Structure formats: C-alpha cells, structure tokens
Amino acid sequence: MVSQQDVAGPARAGAARHPLDPLSTDEISQAVAIFRADGRARPAMRFVSVSLHEPPKDELASIRPGQPFRREAFIVALEPREHMTYEAIVSVTAGSVLSWECERLVRADPRFRAGLRRRGIDQPDQVLVESWGIGTFGRDEDEGRRLIWTLCFYRASPDDNPYAKPIHGLHAVVDLDDMAVVRVEDLGVVPLPLGTGDYTAGRTAPRSGLKPIEIRQPAGVSFEVDGWEVRWQNWRFRLGFNGREGLVLHTIGYADNGRLRPVIHRASVAELLIPYSDPRPFQGWRNAFDIGEYGIGILTNSLELGCDCLGEIRYFDVELADGEGKPYTIKNAICLHEEDHGIGWKHFDADLQRAEVRRRRRLVASFIITAGNYEYAFYWCFYTDGAIELEVRLTGIVLTAALGPGETSDYGTVVAPQTLAAYHQHFFCVRLDMTVDGASNSVYEVETEPAPAGPGNPYRNAFRTRRTLLQTESQAQRLINPLAARNWLVVNPNVANALGQQVGYQLVPHGNVLPFAHEEASVIQRAAFITRHLWVTPFAAAERFPAGEYPNQHPGGAGLPEWTKADRPIENTDIVLWYTLGSHHIPRPEDWPVMPVERVSLTLRPFGFFDANPALDVPPTHGGGAGGGDG
Ligand SMILES: [Cu+2]
C-alpha cells in the first residue's frame, strides 16, 4: 500500500503557501515520481487521482504563519495486468485515458461491428460509446472483475447531436483490467430516430430585440484574493479543488467586530447520483455515481468570459493528474465574482415619507462540469446578510433511448419522434463539516406546531416551535417536512449571543424529493444515503463519501449506513452534516434538444449567530449604480 507520500516536506519558495492549497503541477509531478520510485509500484500502473491529502484539523490549527508545513498527496492507482489495485475496491473510472481506450476497443470489436451493420451503420467511428459503471446486478461471471457496460449513440455527421440517435439494444461489456470486450449483447433492432436534435447557433434564426446588458464595476471588485484565500464583505474562506469533488471550500468564517468567527470547516458536494427509471434490460442499470465513479473535478469545463460568467471575473486554473500521472491544467476552472442580488432590506416610513433600502449582494464561487450528456453548474454563494447558499443548475441534453414507431413508455417522455427521455432523478449529497463558533456543535430539528386549544390559546390562533435535540446518529437520519416548516439548527451550545441564546446556523431545505426505487433495488443498496435528506455524524477524517470510497461494483452498505450503525453521539462535539438535495426530472418536450436550466438549492443562514441584522451596515446606494458602494 503506497497510497500516501510525503511530497514536498517543508514549504519552499514557489511551493504551496498554505496547507490547504490544491497540489501544484510541480507537486503532482513530484508525488508521482516518488510513487513510481517505490519498490511496490508497477510500470503499467494507471493513476486514478493524485490530489491533496488534506492536513488533519489539529495540525492545521497549530500551524503559524510563516512556519513550514507538510504537503501530502493522496494517490489512487490501478495495476491492470495483475488485477491489482492500490485500494480495496476501485472505481471503473481510471481517468480519461482508460475510457478513451475503452471506446476504441468496443468500436473495433467484430461482434459490435456486426451489431452496427444490422442497424445499417457502416461507420463505427461515428458511434459515440459511453461507458457506464456496471453496478451490482448479481451476475456471478462479473464477480471480481472491473467492468463497464456501454450505451451507444450515432452521429450522422461530425457536428450532430448524438443523443438524437440512440442506438437501441446494442451493448458491450468491457473488462477494464484486461482491456477486453467480455461480451456484446444485441437485444434487437429499433430504427434510429430521424430527428437531428440540433441546438447549435446558425441553424435557427435568432430572436431579435435583446439589447446588451453590461455589468461593470468601474472601481474594481470588492473582493480580495491572496493565493487560494478569498476575503469579501466580512467573509473569509479558502478555495480548494480535487478530481473527485471539484470545488471544495475550506475554513469558511465571518469577521464580526474584528473577530473571525468560524462557520464551516469544509464544504463540498461529496456524491452525485442519477438513478433512471427505465426497467428494460441494460437501461435498468443506468445509475451514475458521477462523483464516486467518474469525478466531477475531472469533468470540469474551462469557463469562458461573457458566456459562462458575466462581469468582473477572477478565474482560477486547477491542476490534476492524468492516467499516466502527468499533471495537466484546466484553465479557468473556478469562477469568482460578485453579483447584485436585488434588495437586501427595505422599509418606508409613511409618517416621515422616507425609505431606507439596501441592496443585497452575493459573492459566487462556481464551476461547471459536463458528465456525458449533462451539464451541472455548482454555485457557492455568500451573501451580505450572512447567508450561504449552494445552488445547482442542471442543463445539457437528456439521456435518450429509441422507441419503435408509435411506441410510448410508462417510464419516460417522448421528446421527439421515436425518442424517449427516461424519467430520472439527480441526488447531490452536500457534506458540511460544521464549526459554528468552534468545533463543538449540536443539531436541533426545529418544527412549528399549533398550540393546543385551551385557556392558554383562547383564540385558537397560537402556534409555536418545537426543538428536538438530535443526540445520536440514529436520531439524526431525517426527512424534510415543509408542512411543519421543518429545518435543522446547528448551534454551538457553549457560545451565547447578546440575547443569551445559543449561536447557530440554520439549514433551510427547499424543494426536495425521495427516490422511487424499491429498497431492495441495487441502486438503493449502494446509495442508501439518498433515502434520508439529512444525516449527522461525528467528524472522522476517513469518512468522506456518503456511499463509501469506491461505490462502483460495491454491493452496498458502505459509507453512511455503515458508519452510523455505531449510533455515535453527536451532541456538543465536532459534527458533519450530510444533506442530500434531489432534483426530480420528468422530462418535458421543452427539455429537447437541449434543456433549459433547472435549479435546486440549499440555504444555510445565521439564526442567532449575530445579535441583529448583520447587513445593517451595508451602505445605501443612490440612483444608477445598482449595488455600487458609492454610486
Ligand atoms: Cu435530469
């Protein structure tokens, strides 16, 4: 086991400036070189990931500015010939190189080519071969092998939308260690749909009348960036990035009267699961763990000014390692900018005939990924009133399957002739390592209930809140309940505000959903975390991913269900909140050929963290300069 190496030793000039900085190109190269030089490494090894091994919290707390610090890389590597993996169970995603080889391999297979010919396709190069994790569906012959299966689409011409032409019923199963096509299954021919699914510019006459909107900040931006640290309007946090989770936020704090008060130690989206509804052979295997199997950091786009992001933008490049362990850069991977967000607060005093109004602003750190057909845009937003929001926007192309002429399905929407977009869901598991005014936190479930009728409630109008302390892990596996206005309050029971109340941050759920797959379905076994909206665990450094480290082909039970069996106490201690945000997708014809953005979100807002409205001191604006400090 050679999974961790001390890479750089004490910090040197040009190296990382902070222990939480993502690995630089040099550090990735060094880590891989050290790893390769180890006697246990094999020449044919492939690298799944080389990322920062984040320092433990106590060590982080003890590092003084200017002091040297350790730098460690976390490496996951595979040895295909010996079927050796450097972790117990390894994801099928061995980086871009493997999936590319897999696509070529499938295209070259004579059984696959014969299947294409039966469908009138003579150009295998024009077939898009998508690799999907095979999951666990009880086939004995699959035991102990690293397998993927394929879904195929056809591009009639090079710039076509391939998802408009799903190739029905032809699937290959590939062994990633042997790099061999294990079998090709042909479930019968359905003709390719005729539509093109074209959504590109130049073929539709653009609508007229849209005049330019310009976002200008003539005096510059209001945030400061120092390395990976960001400061803006009392907020202070660090950006991080890795191949699996993409953007990570570290040490989020708020400067309050000269005192930096911690709120969240680490925040990331730790898993993204898309279960599909189509029950047909192969289609019923479609469950993508986009983080655990593929890695949303690896899938991150290079963003473009004026298109992805508008206004005064600060971009961050990120460094990752490819399958050979060679570092590469994703330019403009993270976007940082501020936005006017409408009014922040207002009151018009009728007697005085005077209005007090302040604008609301937010600072947004974002990244966008492409996972095959889909795009996900992740926005972490910090507001002038102390709120934090994660907003996810979903767009891209819905996954399609072909239908026979006149055929419909109970499990999807016909979005174009003979083109079925299957019902599905997207579950984002947000991991929040809380530290509200210090590491020792507790969680209350807060609901509102009617007060009982009686002498204390003579007009029957009274309602009150009920707080339930969640004391152990089993008590903290919860669902949303909007009709009871249910939310969760993370408090520091050891710190009081000026009113004598425990300081806290409130997790406010918005729209959400549960899975519809049966409990015994493979996807629920493997991803039990989606059966509860909230889980709370005591902090443990090794507990990072809700479906376990390597969900692919894992029979299930790993991650949250396994850890929480111990039913550990979660009161007045260092805790982690796991909130799963579901987007329910019954495709509409309007989602074709490319889908208008759908958005889901989660809000954390101060509840007694401050003594009063923290945005009282936002200066007023006068005409014109929307949100401008002195416009
Ligand atoms: Cu969707």
XYZ file of C-alpha atoms and ligand atoms in Angstrom:
632
model
C 0.000 0.000 0.000
C 1.710 3.158 -1.196
C -1.215 5.471 -1.162
C 0.327 8.389 0.656
C 3.695 10.018 0.211
C 5.267 12.970 1.863
C 5.891 15.112 -1.170
C 7.419 18.441 -0.547
C 8.466 18.471 3.050
C 8.633 21.970 4.429
C 7.245 24.645 2.153
C 9.785 26.277 -0.131
C 9.706 29.289 -2.377
C 7.301 28.680 -5.256
C 5.593 25.822 -3.457
C 2.222 25.906 -1.763
C 1.683 28.865 0.513
C -0.992 27.298 2.657
C -1.508 23.682 3.788
C -4.953 23.624 2.135
C -3.779 24.857 -1.281
C -4.513 22.294 -4.010
C -1.450 20.464 -5.347
C 0.517 22.409 -7.916
C 1.850 20.963 -11.178
C 5.271 20.510 -9.556
C 3.829 18.803 -6.551
C 1.822 16.387 -8.689
C 4.948 15.503 -10.698
C 6.968 15.023 -7.543
C 4.298 12.907 -5.916
C 4.056 10.653 -8.972
C 7.859 10.365 -9.243
C 8.174 9.360 -5.604
C 5.326 6.919 -6.009
C 6.888 5.346 -9.111
C 10.274 5.067 -7.424
C 8.757 2.997 -4.635
C 9.616 -0.696 -4.996
C 5.952 -1.651 -4.821
C 4.866 0.450 -7.796
C 4.440 -1.292 -11.162
C 5.326 0.183 -14.568
C 1.862 -0.427 -16.025
C 0.177 1.380 -13.189
C -2.565 3.813 -14.055
C -3.438 6.797 -11.945
C -6.988 7.405 -10.921
C -6.239 10.503 -8.909
C -3.430 12.491 -7.391
C -4.843 15.045 -5.018
C -4.024 16.906 -1.861
C -4.071 14.799 1.250
C -5.610 17.433 3.460
C -3.842 18.009 6.783
C -5.673 16.945 9.941
C -7.651 19.647 11.714
C -5.471 19.797 14.827
C -2.341 20.134 12.734
C -3.998 22.839 10.643
C -4.929 24.747 13.777
C -1.381 24.595 15.124
C 0.390 25.931 12.009
C 1.556 29.515 12.495
C 2.011 31.904 9.562
C 5.450 31.584 8.043
C 6.001 28.199 9.664
C 6.915 25.274 7.403
C 4.207 22.661 6.901
C 3.841 19.180 5.441
C 2.410 18.549 1.975
C 0.940 15.175 1.158
C -0.653 13.699 -1.959
C -3.387 11.149 -1.953
C -2.844 8.787 -4.891
C -5.169 6.141 -6.148
C -3.625 3.832 -8.753
C -4.527 0.595 -10.525
C -2.436 -2.231 -11.851
C -4.436 -3.728 -14.714
C -2.287 -6.766 -15.621
C -2.116 -8.178 -12.134
C -5.643 -7.034 -11.379
C -4.016 -5.147 -8.555
C -5.495 -2.057 -7.141
C -3.940 0.140 -4.548
C -7.142 0.396 -2.611
C -9.530 -2.265 -1.619
C -12.149 -1.704 -4.335
C -11.504 0.688 -7.178
C -13.859 2.712 -9.311
C -14.030 1.940 -13.020
C -13.073 5.480 -13.819
C -9.372 5.384 -14.268
C -9.249 8.825 -15.804
C -9.803 9.899 -19.347
C -7.204 7.628 -20.905
C -8.968 4.433 -19.947
C -12.381 5.465 -21.111
C -10.975 6.577 -24.424
C -9.262 3.209 -24.886
C -12.473 1.531 -23.935
C -14.401 3.408 -26.624
C -11.848 2.408 -29.275
C -11.862 -1.180 -28.095
C -15.618 -1.507 -28.347
C -15.717 0.105 -31.791
C -13.106 -2.364 -33.060
C -14.891 -5.462 -31.767
C -16.257 -7.601 -34.667
C -19.379 -8.601 -32.700
C -20.101 -4.952 -32.041
C -19.473 -4.037 -35.688
C -21.852 -6.782 -36.815
C -24.470 -5.310 -34.473
C -23.959 -1.890 -36.013
C -24.302 -3.332 -39.534
C -27.631 -4.889 -38.550
C -28.693 -1.307 -37.853
C -27.397 -0.004 -41.166
C -24.382 1.704 -39.565
C -21.165 1.143 -41.517
C -19.079 3.840 -39.833
C -18.134 2.701 -36.308
C -16.080 5.885 -35.893
C -19.289 7.877 -35.903
C -20.606 5.941 -32.925
C -20.372 7.586 -29.522
C -19.637 4.851 -26.998
C -20.466 5.900 -23.442
C -19.012 3.893 -20.568
C -21.249 3.264 -17.582
C -20.335 1.705 -14.268
C -21.854 -1.764 -14.204
C -23.045 -1.661 -10.608
C -24.056 -4.901 -8.932
C -26.792 -6.926 -10.507
C -25.884 -10.372 -9.239
C -24.182 -11.872 -12.300
C -21.670 -14.419 -10.989
C -19.449 -14.068 -14.040
C -18.954 -10.382 -13.171
C -17.564 -11.140 -9.705
C -14.085 -9.852 -9.021
C -13.725 -8.068 -12.353
C -13.662 -4.362 -13.056
C -16.354 -3.974 -15.671
C -18.156 -1.259 -17.504
C -21.014 -1.500 -19.971
C -21.783 0.775 -22.865
C -24.621 2.847 -24.236
C -24.210 3.945 -27.853
C -25.351 6.890 -29.914
C -24.821 7.740 -33.556
C -23.522 10.933 -35.141
C -24.731 11.003 -38.738
C -22.360 13.915 -39.360
C -19.473 15.100 -37.185
C -21.267 18.034 -35.533
C -24.545 16.217 -34.887
C -26.154 15.841 -31.500
C -25.515 12.120 -30.908
C -28.247 11.869 -28.250
C -30.815 12.398 -31.025
C -29.870 8.969 -32.384
C -29.729 6.449 -29.573
C -28.663 3.042 -30.867
C -31.178 0.709 -29.326
C -30.314 -2.650 -27.822
C -26.602 -2.967 -28.627
C -24.408 -3.128 -25.534
C -20.830 -4.169 -24.883
C -19.409 -5.209 -21.514
C -15.708 -4.379 -21.117
C -13.186 -5.672 -18.584
C -11.021 -2.686 -17.691
C -8.122 -4.714 -16.309
C -7.798 -6.983 -19.358
C -8.939 -4.163 -21.646
C -11.092 -6.683 -23.490
C -14.685 -6.773 -24.628
C -16.177 -9.533 -22.498
C -19.437 -9.801 -24.393
C -21.699 -7.956 -26.801
C -25.432 -8.226 -26.350
C -27.941 -7.435 -29.061
C -31.485 -7.089 -27.768
C -32.985 -6.409 -31.186
C -33.017 -3.607 -33.709
C -35.155 -0.471 -33.384
C -34.674 2.058 -36.182
C -32.688 5.202 -35.400
C -34.930 8.230 -34.804
C -34.911 10.618 -37.762
C -34.639 13.956 -35.905
C -31.317 15.759 -35.642
C -31.725 17.284 -32.165
C -29.776 20.283 -33.373
C -29.401 23.085 -30.832
C -26.403 24.965 -32.213
C -26.352 28.538 -33.417
C -26.680 29.299 -37.087
C -29.479 26.912 -37.971
C -32.275 28.705 -36.174
C -32.936 32.360 -36.892
C -32.124 34.133 -33.592
C -34.905 36.192 -31.995
C -34.467 39.946 -32.112
C -34.891 42.693 -29.528
C -32.371 41.588 -26.920
C -30.288 44.694 -26.222
C -26.969 44.271 -24.410
C -26.826 44.138 -20.621
C -23.461 45.237 -19.325
C -22.163 44.524 -15.878
C -19.432 46.962 -14.976
C -17.532 47.543 -11.779
C -15.709 50.772 -12.660
C -13.988 50.938 -9.281
C -12.978 47.270 -9.394
C -14.246 44.278 -7.477
C -14.933 44.295 -3.735
C -13.186 41.009 -3.027
C -9.535 40.270 -2.397
C -7.723 37.116 -3.398
C -4.467 36.026 -1.821
C -3.338 32.688 -3.268
C -6.378 30.488 -2.651
C -7.771 32.662 0.120
C -10.763 34.903 -0.576
C -11.953 37.864 1.505
C -15.161 39.694 0.803
C -17.529 41.710 2.959
C -16.561 40.055 6.261
C -16.476 36.622 4.643
C -13.203 34.769 4.553
C -12.624 31.305 3.113
C -10.212 29.233 1.051
C -10.841 27.601 -2.287
C -9.676 24.057 -2.922
C -10.139 21.628 -5.775
C -9.709 17.918 -6.417
C -10.540 15.498 -9.217
C -13.347 13.811 -7.334
C -15.373 16.611 -5.707
C -14.297 19.534 -7.860
C -14.511 22.769 -5.875
C -14.036 22.461 -2.127
C -14.453 25.331 0.326
C -12.258 25.395 3.415
C -12.341 27.349 6.672
C -15.389 29.498 5.956
C -15.573 32.252 8.542
C -17.133 35.656 9.141
C -15.260 38.616 10.591
C -17.540 40.097 13.225
C -16.293 43.193 15.049
C -12.703 42.308 14.359
C -13.098 38.664 15.394
C -13.006 35.909 12.755
C -15.817 33.535 13.677
C -15.683 30.098 12.005
C -18.880 28.696 10.440
C -17.945 25.722 8.244
C -14.599 23.947 8.317
C -15.058 22.234 4.936
C -17.878 22.151 2.387
C -18.176 20.114 -0.793
C -20.579 18.116 -2.908
C -19.429 14.618 -1.948
C -21.604 12.460 -4.193
C -23.899 12.895 -7.166
C -26.137 10.016 -8.114
C -28.539 9.769 -11.027
C -30.945 6.817 -10.847
C -33.013 6.186 -14.009
C -36.457 4.659 -14.199
C -36.423 2.652 -17.462
C -36.786 -1.025 -16.433
C -35.656 -2.600 -19.721
C -32.506 -4.750 -19.926
C -29.346 -2.662 -19.643
C -31.415 0.562 -19.387
C -32.313 -0.590 -15.876
C -28.606 -0.489 -14.962
C -28.390 3.220 -15.557
C -27.285 4.605 -12.190
C -24.458 7.063 -12.475
C -22.378 7.922 -9.401
C -20.880 10.972 -11.090
C -18.549 11.710 -8.178
C -17.680 8.253 -6.830
C -17.341 6.602 -10.249
C -16.256 9.442 -12.513
C -15.155 12.504 -10.511
C -16.722 15.895 -11.141
C -13.361 17.650 -10.792
C -12.028 15.665 -13.750
C -15.140 16.609 -15.761
C -14.757 20.343 -15.103
C -15.056 22.827 -18.006
C -12.737 25.698 -18.878
C -15.046 28.672 -18.484
C -15.461 31.494 -20.942
C -15.878 35.129 -20.038
C -19.098 36.652 -21.318
C -20.732 33.231 -21.777
C -20.392 31.205 -18.587
C -19.689 34.194 -16.392
C -20.641 37.820 -16.790
C -18.964 40.844 -15.262
C -15.679 41.297 -13.448
C -14.441 37.746 -13.090
C -11.476 36.275 -11.295
C -10.668 32.818 -12.650
C -8.607 30.071 -11.044
C -6.785 27.384 -13.007
C -6.573 23.946 -11.403
C -4.031 21.133 -11.757
C -4.967 17.465 -11.997
C -3.117 14.265 -12.908
C -3.941 12.128 -15.949
C -3.896 8.328 -16.139
C -0.122 8.347 -16.563
C 0.293 10.528 -13.506
C 1.250 13.525 -15.652
C -0.059 16.856 -14.399
C -2.363 18.882 -16.599
C -4.151 22.182 -16.146
C -7.810 23.055 -16.527
C -7.713 26.762 -17.351
C -10.422 28.963 -15.835
C -11.893 26.064 -13.888
C -13.217 28.105 -10.976
C -15.032 31.397 -11.427
C -15.238 34.005 -8.672
C -17.344 37.132 -8.999
C -19.872 39.266 -7.152
C -23.467 39.897 -8.128
C -26.139 42.370 -7.242
C -28.986 40.287 -5.798
C -31.917 42.673 -5.661
C -32.995 44.414 -2.486
C -31.495 43.221 0.753
C -33.833 45.030 3.124
C -36.257 47.959 2.967
C -38.711 49.981 4.989
C -40.736 53.016 4.015
C -41.743 55.162 6.986
C -45.101 56.643 5.946
C -45.061 59.413 8.562
C -41.604 60.550 7.651
C -42.174 59.823 3.974
C -38.740 58.282 3.928
C -37.493 54.938 2.645
C -34.431 53.098 3.877
C -33.359 50.465 1.402
C -30.175 48.483 0.902
C -29.120 46.263 -1.930
C -28.198 42.652 -1.328
C -25.053 41.278 -2.847
C -23.516 37.894 -3.159
C -20.067 36.551 -3.907
C -20.233 33.442 -6.068
C -17.574 30.739 -6.420
C -18.580 28.346 -9.171
C -17.579 25.597 -11.571
C -19.382 23.750 -14.340
C -18.980 20.121 -15.334
C -20.015 18.048 -18.322
C -20.887 14.446 -17.462
C -21.576 12.875 -20.842
C -24.909 14.292 -21.931
C -25.465 16.532 -18.879
C -24.108 19.791 -17.526
C -24.103 20.662 -13.858
C -23.197 24.157 -12.673
C -22.362 24.487 -8.982
C -22.572 27.918 -7.342
C -21.488 28.506 -3.746
C -22.937 31.888 -2.807
C -22.039 34.110 0.145
C -24.436 36.927 0.988
C -24.033 40.286 2.682
C -26.551 39.162 5.342
C -24.554 36.134 6.492
C -26.367 33.510 4.416
C -24.595 30.810 2.425
C -26.325 29.078 -0.444
C -25.423 26.195 -2.692
C -27.260 26.486 -5.962
C -27.004 23.794 -8.622
C -28.178 24.397 -12.153
C -28.826 21.427 -14.395
C -28.745 21.665 -18.148
C -27.396 19.791 -21.173
C -29.105 17.001 -23.063
C -31.468 14.477 -21.527
C -30.412 10.870 -21.926
C -32.384 9.193 -24.674
C -33.434 5.743 -25.803
C -35.031 4.781 -29.115
C -38.673 3.711 -29.411
C -40.360 1.821 -32.221
C -42.782 3.804 -34.433
C -45.883 4.684 -32.391
C -44.419 3.207 -29.217
C -44.657 5.041 -25.859
C -43.395 4.203 -22.388
C -44.637 4.450 -18.806
C -41.094 5.340 -17.761
C -40.229 8.341 -19.860
C -41.439 11.192 -22.050
C -41.431 11.139 -25.834
C -39.407 14.278 -26.544
C -39.003 13.828 -30.303
C -40.345 11.233 -32.742
C -39.269 7.754 -31.565
C -37.058 9.364 -28.926
C -37.670 8.580 -25.261
C -36.191 10.613 -22.416
C -36.403 8.357 -19.361
C -37.647 9.612 -16.015
C -34.776 10.032 -13.601
C -33.521 11.915 -10.565
C -30.335 13.712 -9.582
C -29.201 13.475 -5.950
C -26.462 15.805 -4.720
C -25.024 14.913 -1.326
C -23.564 18.018 0.293
C -21.025 17.352 3.014
C -20.786 20.166 5.554
C -18.123 19.862 8.236
C -19.611 22.425 10.617
C -17.725 24.573 13.063
C -20.163 27.227 14.255
C -18.059 29.419 16.520
C -15.838 26.437 17.246
C -15.728 22.700 16.711
C -18.264 21.655 19.374
C -21.698 21.838 17.806
C -25.131 20.252 18.294
C -28.102 19.938 15.942
C -31.750 20.617 16.735
C -34.637 19.700 14.487
C -36.984 22.657 14.568
C -40.661 22.374 13.641
C -43.683 24.567 14.032
C -46.867 23.180 15.580
C -50.268 24.547 16.576
C -50.593 25.230 20.294
C -53.269 23.062 21.894
C -56.689 24.663 22.234
C -57.484 25.689 25.806
C -57.237 28.545 28.232
C -53.705 29.331 27.074
C -54.906 29.638 23.480
C -58.386 31.165 23.718
C -58.494 32.388 20.120
C -57.025 29.124 18.749
C -54.511 31.128 16.760
C -51.310 30.264 18.582
C -48.526 28.261 17.067
C -45.101 27.616 18.434
C -41.825 25.975 17.540
C -40.611 22.694 18.920
C -36.893 21.981 19.116
C -35.695 18.416 19.312
C -32.057 17.812 20.087
C -30.615 15.119 17.827
C -28.417 13.227 20.254
C -27.130 10.256 18.285
C -26.612 9.267 14.672
C -29.759 7.140 14.514
C -31.890 10.087 15.684
C -30.320 12.277 13.022
C -31.460 10.433 9.878
C -34.201 12.787 8.844
C -36.550 13.778 6.036
C -37.767 17.224 5.096
C -41.273 18.209 6.161
C -42.268 21.512 4.591
C -45.767 21.443 6.137
C -44.206 21.548 9.599
C -41.682 24.155 8.403
C -39.007 21.657 9.457
C -35.404 22.810 9.429
C -32.236 21.974 11.274
C -30.370 24.339 13.537
C -26.671 23.825 14.150
C -25.728 25.528 17.407
C -22.663 25.961 19.485
C -24.077 25.217 22.956
C -21.011 26.776 24.547
C -21.378 30.232 22.999
C -24.237 32.673 23.531
C -25.211 35.797 21.617
C -26.020 39.116 23.335
C -29.568 37.857 23.932
C -28.295 34.828 25.818
C -29.258 32.411 23.024
C -27.021 29.684 21.648
C -25.351 30.930 18.471
C -26.432 28.968 15.418
C -26.712 28.469 11.695
C -29.910 27.070 10.258
C -30.023 24.605 7.389
C -33.102 25.553 5.378
C -34.193 22.895 2.896
C -36.042 23.997 -0.207
C -37.733 21.692 -2.716
C -36.597 18.079 -2.412
C -37.710 14.570 -3.263
C -37.073 10.939 -2.319
C -36.032 8.077 -4.588
C -38.766 5.858 -6.006
C -36.673 2.727 -6.478
C -37.541 -0.091 -4.085
C -35.425 -0.617 -1.010
C -34.035 -3.870 -2.422
C -33.035 -2.213 -5.719
C -29.312 -2.330 -6.318
C -29.096 1.449 -6.521
C -30.694 1.920 -3.095
C -28.422 -0.728 -1.588
C -25.405 1.059 -2.983
C -26.620 4.577 -2.275
C -28.650 4.334 0.922
C -27.699 7.920 1.665
C -30.437 9.081 -0.739
C -33.156 7.570 1.457
C -32.696 10.352 4.046
C -32.320 14.055 3.381
C -30.203 14.659 6.463
C -27.622 12.568 8.239
C -25.381 13.836 11.015
C -22.168 12.076 12.020
C -19.381 12.888 14.427
C -16.352 14.070 12.464
C -13.991 11.295 11.384
C -11.268 12.134 8.889
C -11.743 8.902 6.918
C -15.498 9.436 6.439
C -15.526 11.460 3.278
C -18.006 9.982 0.821
C -21.601 9.003 1.663
C -21.614 5.834 -0.475
C -18.070 4.911 0.557
C -14.728 5.497 -1.125
C -15.418 3.291 -4.167
C -19.119 2.848 -4.907
C -18.605 1.202 -8.263
C -19.466 -2.501 -8.115
C -19.716 -2.183 -4.366
C -22.590 -4.402 -3.264
C -23.821 -1.650 -0.982
C -23.952 -0.636 2.639
C -20.727 1.389 2.517
C -20.478 4.934 3.785
C -23.219 6.481 5.891
C -25.225 3.297 6.633
C -22.071 1.512 7.767
C -20.644 4.329 9.889
C -23.903 5.214 11.579
C -24.510 1.628 12.758
C -22.378 2.530 15.777
C -25.007 5.168 16.647
C -22.320 7.501 17.929
C -23.207 10.570 19.996
C -23.385 13.814 18.016
C -24.101 16.262 20.810
C -21.714 19.114 21.630
C -18.962 17.631 19.511
C -17.296 18.053 16.128
C -20.037 17.118 13.631
C -20.598 16.706 9.907
C -23.955 17.337 8.217
C -24.786 15.384 5.072
C -27.670 16.913 3.197
C -28.983 15.257 0.050
C -30.613 17.543 -2.425
C -32.767 15.820 -5.033
C -33.828 17.143 -8.414
C -36.735 15.175 -9.820
C -36.735 15.009 -13.580
C -39.802 14.071 -15.574
C -38.520 15.361 -18.916
C -40.683 17.772 -20.889
C -40.747 18.168 -24.655
C -39.277 21.602 -23.852
C -36.198 19.843 -22.444
C -35.336 18.816 -26.006
C -32.975 19.156 -27.809
C -31.146 20.940 -25.006
C -32.666 21.546 -21.633
C -33.412 24.975 -20.100
C -31.659 25.233 -16.730
C -33.363 23.659 -13.765
C -32.179 24.859 -10.374
C -32.122 23.348 -6.917
C -30.612 24.862 -3.810
C -29.836 24.670 -0.146
C -29.514 27.610 2.242
C -27.578 27.997 5.462
C -28.415 31.197 7.294
C -27.476 32.668 10.626
C -30.032 32.077 13.397
C -28.869 33.894 16.495
C -25.300 33.802 15.260
C -25.436 37.595 15.224
C -27.152 39.911 17.698
C -29.109 41.718 14.958
C -29.329 42.037 11.173
C -25.697 41.786 10.066
C -26.473 43.757 6.897
C -27.490 46.920 8.814
C -24.160 48.481 7.948
C -24.457 47.943 4.185
C -24.221 51.485 2.798
C -27.188 52.919 0.894
C -26.965 53.412 -2.864
C -28.249 56.433 -4.705
C -29.782 56.091 -8.156
C -27.946 54.494 -11.037
C -25.184 52.321 -9.625
C -27.051 49.134 -8.787
C -25.228 47.746 -5.794
C -22.349 50.168 -6.202
C -20.891 51.157 -2.847
C -20.906 54.860 -3.527
C -22.679 55.021 -6.899
Cu -32.327 15.321 -15.406
